[in-house]
Amino acid sequence: MSLNRKIIHIDADCFYAAIEMRDNPRLRDLPIAVGGAANGRGVLSTANYVARGYGVRSAMPTSVAIRLCPTLLVLPGDMSKYREASTQMQAIFREFTPIIEPLSLDEAYLDVTDSHEFQGSATRIAEEIRCRILAEIGITVSAGVATNKFIAKVASDWDKPDGLTVVTPEKQFEFVSSIPVKFISGIGRVAQEKLASLGVFTCADLQQLDFALLQKHFGSMAFRLSQFALGIDNRPVMTSRERKSISVEHTFSTDLRDLAACQAVMPTLLAELAGRMAGRCLEAQLSKYYLKIKFDNFKQTTIEQPIKSALSESIFLTLLELAYSRCSRPVRLIGVGYRLSPPEPHQLLLPFE
């Protein structure tokens, strides 16, 4: 495990809603969300922090959100504005390092290990990026600084909104030990309940758990859990131009109870997928649709279908029905995306973020 790396995780605060509040300051003190209409089985993409005070969350059915907060203002959103803001953020990142791994329109890892800006201080670089984004784009972001991706991502969520959390190598084990297991990527409600039954609530508890017992309950996932519990994560920040797929996925805070609930979140997932595609010049490489489902019992299934003509979002709904029928039980994660064929030689020169 290298303690010499300097990794920054940047995550915009309620990104879509933040752009809407920037463009209409009268919305700042109101509970607002971006998503589909309640009468169309819509789902929220995000909500501002006023709305979150009522229990409103992303990926929540709009009808449920309005029951929690009757004064909630639900906006349809404007992906062109969000993509423009994302492009501006990426341009700021590139001023400090070329080693950038975008995770979505509003989130990215940066490896600044070899950056000479601010005498190589990752903390000062993160501070400057946050200040630049606020001044030039008009939104706030939270940042985490650490020696690896896992800890940096947790740290960026530690003091939201508009926060900066720095985990130095000396404080790393102490910080990791205090992390609730729900902060580990892939640990949803069902996994939390399993761990709670084993007396595990924090990474400190997980460090003490016998590995054989962990493996019995979590299978192949056990090793990753045990490594993260110790603060070990050697994954590099990936910047490769040659991709094998492009996708988005959500792990839901509450399992989707049936097929209808799964269908209701699809417009949001497909809008995010379109956002990730924008400006990447990948259309000529798209070869297959694919859809992934993970059920509440952690069983996972993936379905792919070749792209034979013009793209059609309705294909994803068909794949969803087929995938769901394989288990027909509550769903904790859905992913949608495209498989990519290798680029033609002339395509390698096209821009790619």
XYZ file of C-alpha atoms in Angstrom:
353
model
C 0.000 0.000 0.000
C 1.489 3.343 -1.085
C 1.152 6.257 1.310
C 2.917 8.572 -1.146
C 0.047 9.045 -3.558
C -2.045 12.212 -3.460
C -5.608 11.599 -4.613
C -8.393 14.174 -4.672
C -12.057 13.273 -5.068
C -14.285 16.149 -6.197
C -18.068 15.858 -5.883
C -20.483 18.692 -6.702
C -23.146 19.423 -4.083
C -26.654 18.522 -5.376
C -25.337 19.268 -8.874
C -28.464 19.562 -11.035
C -30.342 21.445 -8.320
C -27.309 23.676 -7.710
C -27.279 24.751 -11.371
C -30.988 25.561 -11.187
C -30.478 27.651 -8.009
C -27.522 29.420 -9.622
C -29.654 30.416 -12.581
C -32.642 31.389 -10.430
C -31.524 32.612 -6.992
C -35.149 32.811 -5.831
C -35.075 29.008 -5.578
C -32.249 28.913 -3.033
C -34.414 28.840 0.091
C -37.129 26.634 -1.397
C -37.254 22.831 -1.388
C -36.525 21.886 -5.005
C -35.692 18.738 -6.921
C -34.909 17.776 -10.501
C -36.749 14.812 -11.940
C -39.897 13.410 -13.519
C -43.476 14.403 -12.808
C -45.377 12.663 -10.011
C -48.304 11.761 -12.259
C -46.002 9.948 -14.696
C -44.331 7.647 -12.156
C -41.333 9.959 -12.263
C -38.168 9.647 -10.191
C -35.900 12.363 -8.790
C -32.356 12.827 -10.065
C -31.355 15.045 -7.172
C -32.724 17.403 -4.514
C -31.298 20.452 -2.804
C -30.414 20.427 0.874
C -33.623 22.194 1.901
C -35.601 19.323 0.374
C -33.274 16.751 1.920
C -34.267 18.135 5.306
C -37.706 16.636 4.646
C -36.227 13.247 3.793
C -36.309 13.764 0.015
C -33.514 11.868 -1.761
C -32.257 11.145 -5.266
C -33.723 8.048 -6.983
C -36.899 8.503 -4.905
C -40.251 8.328 -6.716
C -41.515 11.872 -7.190
C -44.897 10.957 -5.710
C -43.222 9.793 -2.483
C -41.071 12.948 -2.344
C -44.146 15.181 -2.619
C -45.860 13.280 0.193
C -42.822 13.962 2.369
C -42.607 17.586 1.267
C -45.900 18.919 -0.175
C -44.257 22.241 -1.131
C -41.514 20.516 -3.155
C -40.906 22.213 -6.507
C -39.965 19.557 -9.085
C -38.112 20.883 -12.134
C -37.701 18.908 -15.373
C -33.993 19.761 -15.689
C -31.829 20.839 -18.606
C -29.034 18.420 -19.516
C -27.379 20.936 -21.851
C -26.752 23.285 -18.913
C -25.441 20.466 -16.747
C -23.087 19.217 -19.467
C -21.734 22.736 -19.987
C -20.991 23.084 -16.267
C -19.336 19.663 -16.260
C -17.106 20.648 -19.187
C -16.062 23.792 -17.303
C -15.200 21.722 -14.228
C -13.110 19.323 -16.295
C -11.181 22.250 -17.796
C -10.310 23.479 -14.303
C -9.160 19.993 -13.270
C -6.821 19.788 -16.259
C -4.991 22.918 -15.134
C -3.677 20.929 -12.165
C -3.199 17.382 -13.492
C -3.762 15.300 -16.629
C -4.562 12.242 -14.507
C -8.335 12.562 -14.171
C -10.989 9.856 -13.880
C -14.504 11.267 -14.366
C -17.183 9.190 -12.647
C -20.153 11.263 -13.797
C -20.904 14.805 -14.918
C -20.236 16.183 -11.429
C -17.707 13.810 -9.877
C -14.090 12.860 -10.549
C -10.858 11.512 -9.103
C -7.644 13.489 -9.635
C -4.145 12.106 -9.059
C -1.942 15.090 -8.151
C 1.006 13.053 -6.839
C 3.395 14.611 -9.347
C 1.768 18.028 -9.618
C 4.059 20.988 -8.969
C 1.217 23.430 -8.322
C 1.298 24.978 -4.836
C 4.589 23.227 -4.101
C 2.867 19.870 -4.552
C 0.318 20.422 -1.763
C -2.783 18.358 -2.567
C -4.708 20.252 0.104
C -3.984 23.633 -1.470
C -4.773 22.274 -4.941
C -8.149 21.018 -3.696
C -8.829 24.385 -2.042
C -7.972 26.225 -5.251
C -10.177 23.956 -7.380
C -13.102 24.528 -5.042
C -12.592 28.309 -5.130
C -12.258 28.333 -8.928
C -15.439 26.297 -9.444
C -17.402 28.609 -7.151
C -16.052 31.759 -8.804
C -16.289 30.612 -12.431
C -19.245 28.203 -12.436
C -21.231 29.454 -9.466
C -21.705 26.179 -7.589
C -20.032 24.547 -4.607
C -18.186 21.236 -4.577
C -16.913 19.094 -1.738
C -13.485 17.502 -1.836
C -11.642 14.696 -0.132
C -7.843 14.397 -0.100
C -6.157 11.100 0.771
C -3.636 8.500 -0.373
C -6.182 6.365 -2.223
C -9.510 6.482 -4.019
C -11.618 4.788 -1.345
C -10.616 7.153 1.442
C -10.711 10.250 -0.798
C -14.269 9.449 -1.878
C -15.449 8.894 1.696
C -13.671 12.082 2.773
C -15.441 14.170 0.114
C -18.780 13.118 1.631
C -17.623 13.703 5.221
C -18.380 17.424 5.427
C -21.000 18.097 2.746
C -22.020 20.537 1.436
C -19.106 22.804 0.506
C -16.580 20.874 2.571
C -12.942 19.831 2.376
C -11.676 16.852 4.365
C -7.984 15.949 4.301
C -6.823 12.548 5.554
C -3.065 12.567 6.016
C -1.084 9.299 6.032
C -0.543 9.699 9.782
C -4.298 9.941 10.440
C -5.391 7.406 7.814
C -5.913 4.316 9.989
C -7.707 6.329 12.676
C -9.995 7.894 10.054
C -10.746 4.588 8.326
C -11.574 2.890 11.613
C -14.267 5.501 12.284
C -16.012 5.072 8.911
C -19.515 3.538 9.115
C -19.714 0.521 6.811
C -22.592 2.151 4.906
C -19.988 4.496 3.362
C -18.304 1.584 1.569
C -19.320 1.475 -2.079
C -21.724 -1.388 -2.746
C -22.937 -1.657 0.851
C -26.669 -1.004 0.700
C -29.446 -1.583 3.181
C -29.445 -5.382 2.932
C -25.661 -5.623 3.324
C -25.811 -3.213 6.275
C -28.392 -5.449 7.932
C -26.213 -8.517 7.361
C -23.214 -6.766 8.867
C -25.270 -5.467 11.783
C -26.335 -9.046 12.551
C -22.616 -9.806 12.848
C -22.066 -6.842 15.167
C -20.367 -4.790 12.452
C -21.259 -1.097 12.165
C -17.911 0.582 11.470
C -14.694 -0.334 9.708
C -13.158 -0.842 13.159
C -15.727 -3.590 13.770
C -15.018 -5.027 10.329
C -11.295 -5.178 11.083
C -12.026 -7.509 14.010
C -14.356 -9.852 12.138
C -13.001 -13.278 11.232
C -12.413 -13.376 7.472
C -13.936 -16.847 7.100
C -17.180 -15.550 8.600
C -17.119 -12.509 6.332
C -16.535 -14.720 3.297
C -19.404 -17.006 4.316
C -21.836 -14.094 4.200
C -20.389 -12.007 1.348
C -18.517 -14.435 -0.912
C -16.106 -12.816 -3.352
C -16.972 -9.387 -1.992
C -15.368 -10.264 1.358
C -11.775 -9.577 0.296
C -12.586 -6.072 -0.964
C -14.454 -5.320 2.268
C -11.562 -6.502 4.405
C -9.084 -4.402 2.398
C -11.183 -1.238 2.568
C -11.679 -1.754 6.310
C -7.896 -1.465 6.674
C -7.723 1.554 4.354
C -6.063 -0.421 1.545
C -6.988 0.537 -2.019
C -4.343 0.326 -4.729
C -6.625 1.131 -7.664
C -5.041 3.730 -9.955
C -6.825 6.817 -11.225
C -7.762 5.630 -14.712
C -7.358 7.974 -17.681
C -7.305 5.479 -20.561
C -8.720 6.785 -23.831
C -9.697 3.307 -24.979
C -12.890 2.317 -23.221
C -14.732 -0.971 -23.416
C -18.024 0.459 -22.209
C -19.785 3.592 -21.062
C -22.472 3.313 -18.432
C -24.219 4.661 -15.374
C -25.575 2.745 -12.421
C -27.340 3.466 -9.156
C -27.414 1.575 -5.878
C -30.730 2.576 -4.348
C -31.051 3.559 -0.696
C -34.308 1.566 -0.583
C -34.691 -1.562 -2.699
C -37.047 -1.248 -5.673
C -39.889 -3.581 -4.778
C -41.115 -4.679 -8.227
C -40.757 -4.287 -11.992
C -42.914 -1.147 -12.063
C -40.606 0.555 -9.563
C -37.612 -0.430 -11.703
C -39.275 0.949 -14.831
C -39.938 4.235 -13.040
C -36.234 4.952 -12.487
C -35.210 4.237 -16.068
C -35.813 7.760 -17.491
C -33.408 9.172 -14.904
C -30.748 6.540 -15.627
C -31.050 7.018 -19.377
C -30.822 10.808 -19.042
C -27.603 10.390 -17.067
C -26.282 7.949 -19.661
C -26.992 10.516 -22.396
C -25.129 13.074 -20.305
C -22.070 10.840 -20.048
C -22.142 10.250 -23.793
C -22.315 13.944 -24.656
C -19.205 15.323 -26.320
C -17.234 12.059 -26.221
C -17.610 11.203 -29.945
C -18.299 7.543 -29.161
C -21.339 6.986 -31.378
C -19.349 5.139 -34.080
C -18.022 2.678 -31.449
C -21.338 1.645 -29.889
C -21.781 -2.098 -30.458
C -24.210 -3.402 -27.808
C -26.801 -2.295 -25.312
C -26.323 -3.748 -21.869
C -28.274 -3.678 -18.635
C -27.247 -4.939 -15.201
C -29.436 -5.706 -12.197
C -28.349 -6.650 -8.695
C -31.115 -8.083 -6.538
C -31.559 -7.735 -2.773
C -29.944 -11.148 -2.272
C -26.808 -9.849 -4.103
C -27.407 -12.069 -7.125
C -26.535 -10.165 -10.278
C -27.552 -10.576 -13.890
C -26.484 -8.794 -17.076
C -28.185 -8.776 -20.473
C -26.648 -7.528 -23.714
C -28.105 -7.004 -27.174
C -26.306 -5.983 -30.377
C -27.112 -2.556 -31.804
C -28.427 -3.230 -35.305
C -29.870 0.156 -36.290
C -30.580 3.582 -34.804
C -30.363 3.771 -31.018
C -33.630 3.196 -29.178
C -34.097 3.750 -25.442
C -37.078 1.378 -25.528
C -34.585 -1.480 -25.938
C -33.395 -0.870 -22.372
C -36.958 -1.316 -21.085
C -37.187 -4.656 -22.879
C -33.851 -5.744 -21.419
C -35.043 -4.643 -17.986
C -38.105 -6.897 -18.195
C -35.991 -9.855 -19.283
C -33.383 -9.305 -16.562
C -35.982 -8.807 -13.831
C -37.811 -12.018 -14.814
C -34.691 -14.039 -13.990
C -35.186 -13.502 -10.256
C -38.338 -11.386 -9.753
C -37.414 -9.979 -6.357
C -36.521 -6.538 -4.950
C -33.710 -4.747 -6.778
C -30.860 -2.836 -5.111
C -28.889 -1.727 -8.210
C -29.572 -1.025 -11.882
C -26.948 -0.143 -14.472
C -27.435 0.783 -18.127
C -24.861 1.370 -20.815
C -23.260 0.503 -24.122
C -20.431 -1.846 -25.021
C -17.848 -0.233 -27.271
C -15.918 -1.692 -30.176
C -12.255 -0.620 -30.583
C -11.946 2.776 -32.297
C -10.831 3.020 -35.892
C -7.312 4.510 -36.243
C -8.630 7.902 -37.356
C -10.976 8.004 -34.353
C -8.103 7.979 -31.877
C -7.533 11.666 -32.535
C -11.061 12.678 -31.584
C -11.516 14.514 -28.274
C -12.317 12.430 -25.245
C -12.693 13.560 -21.670
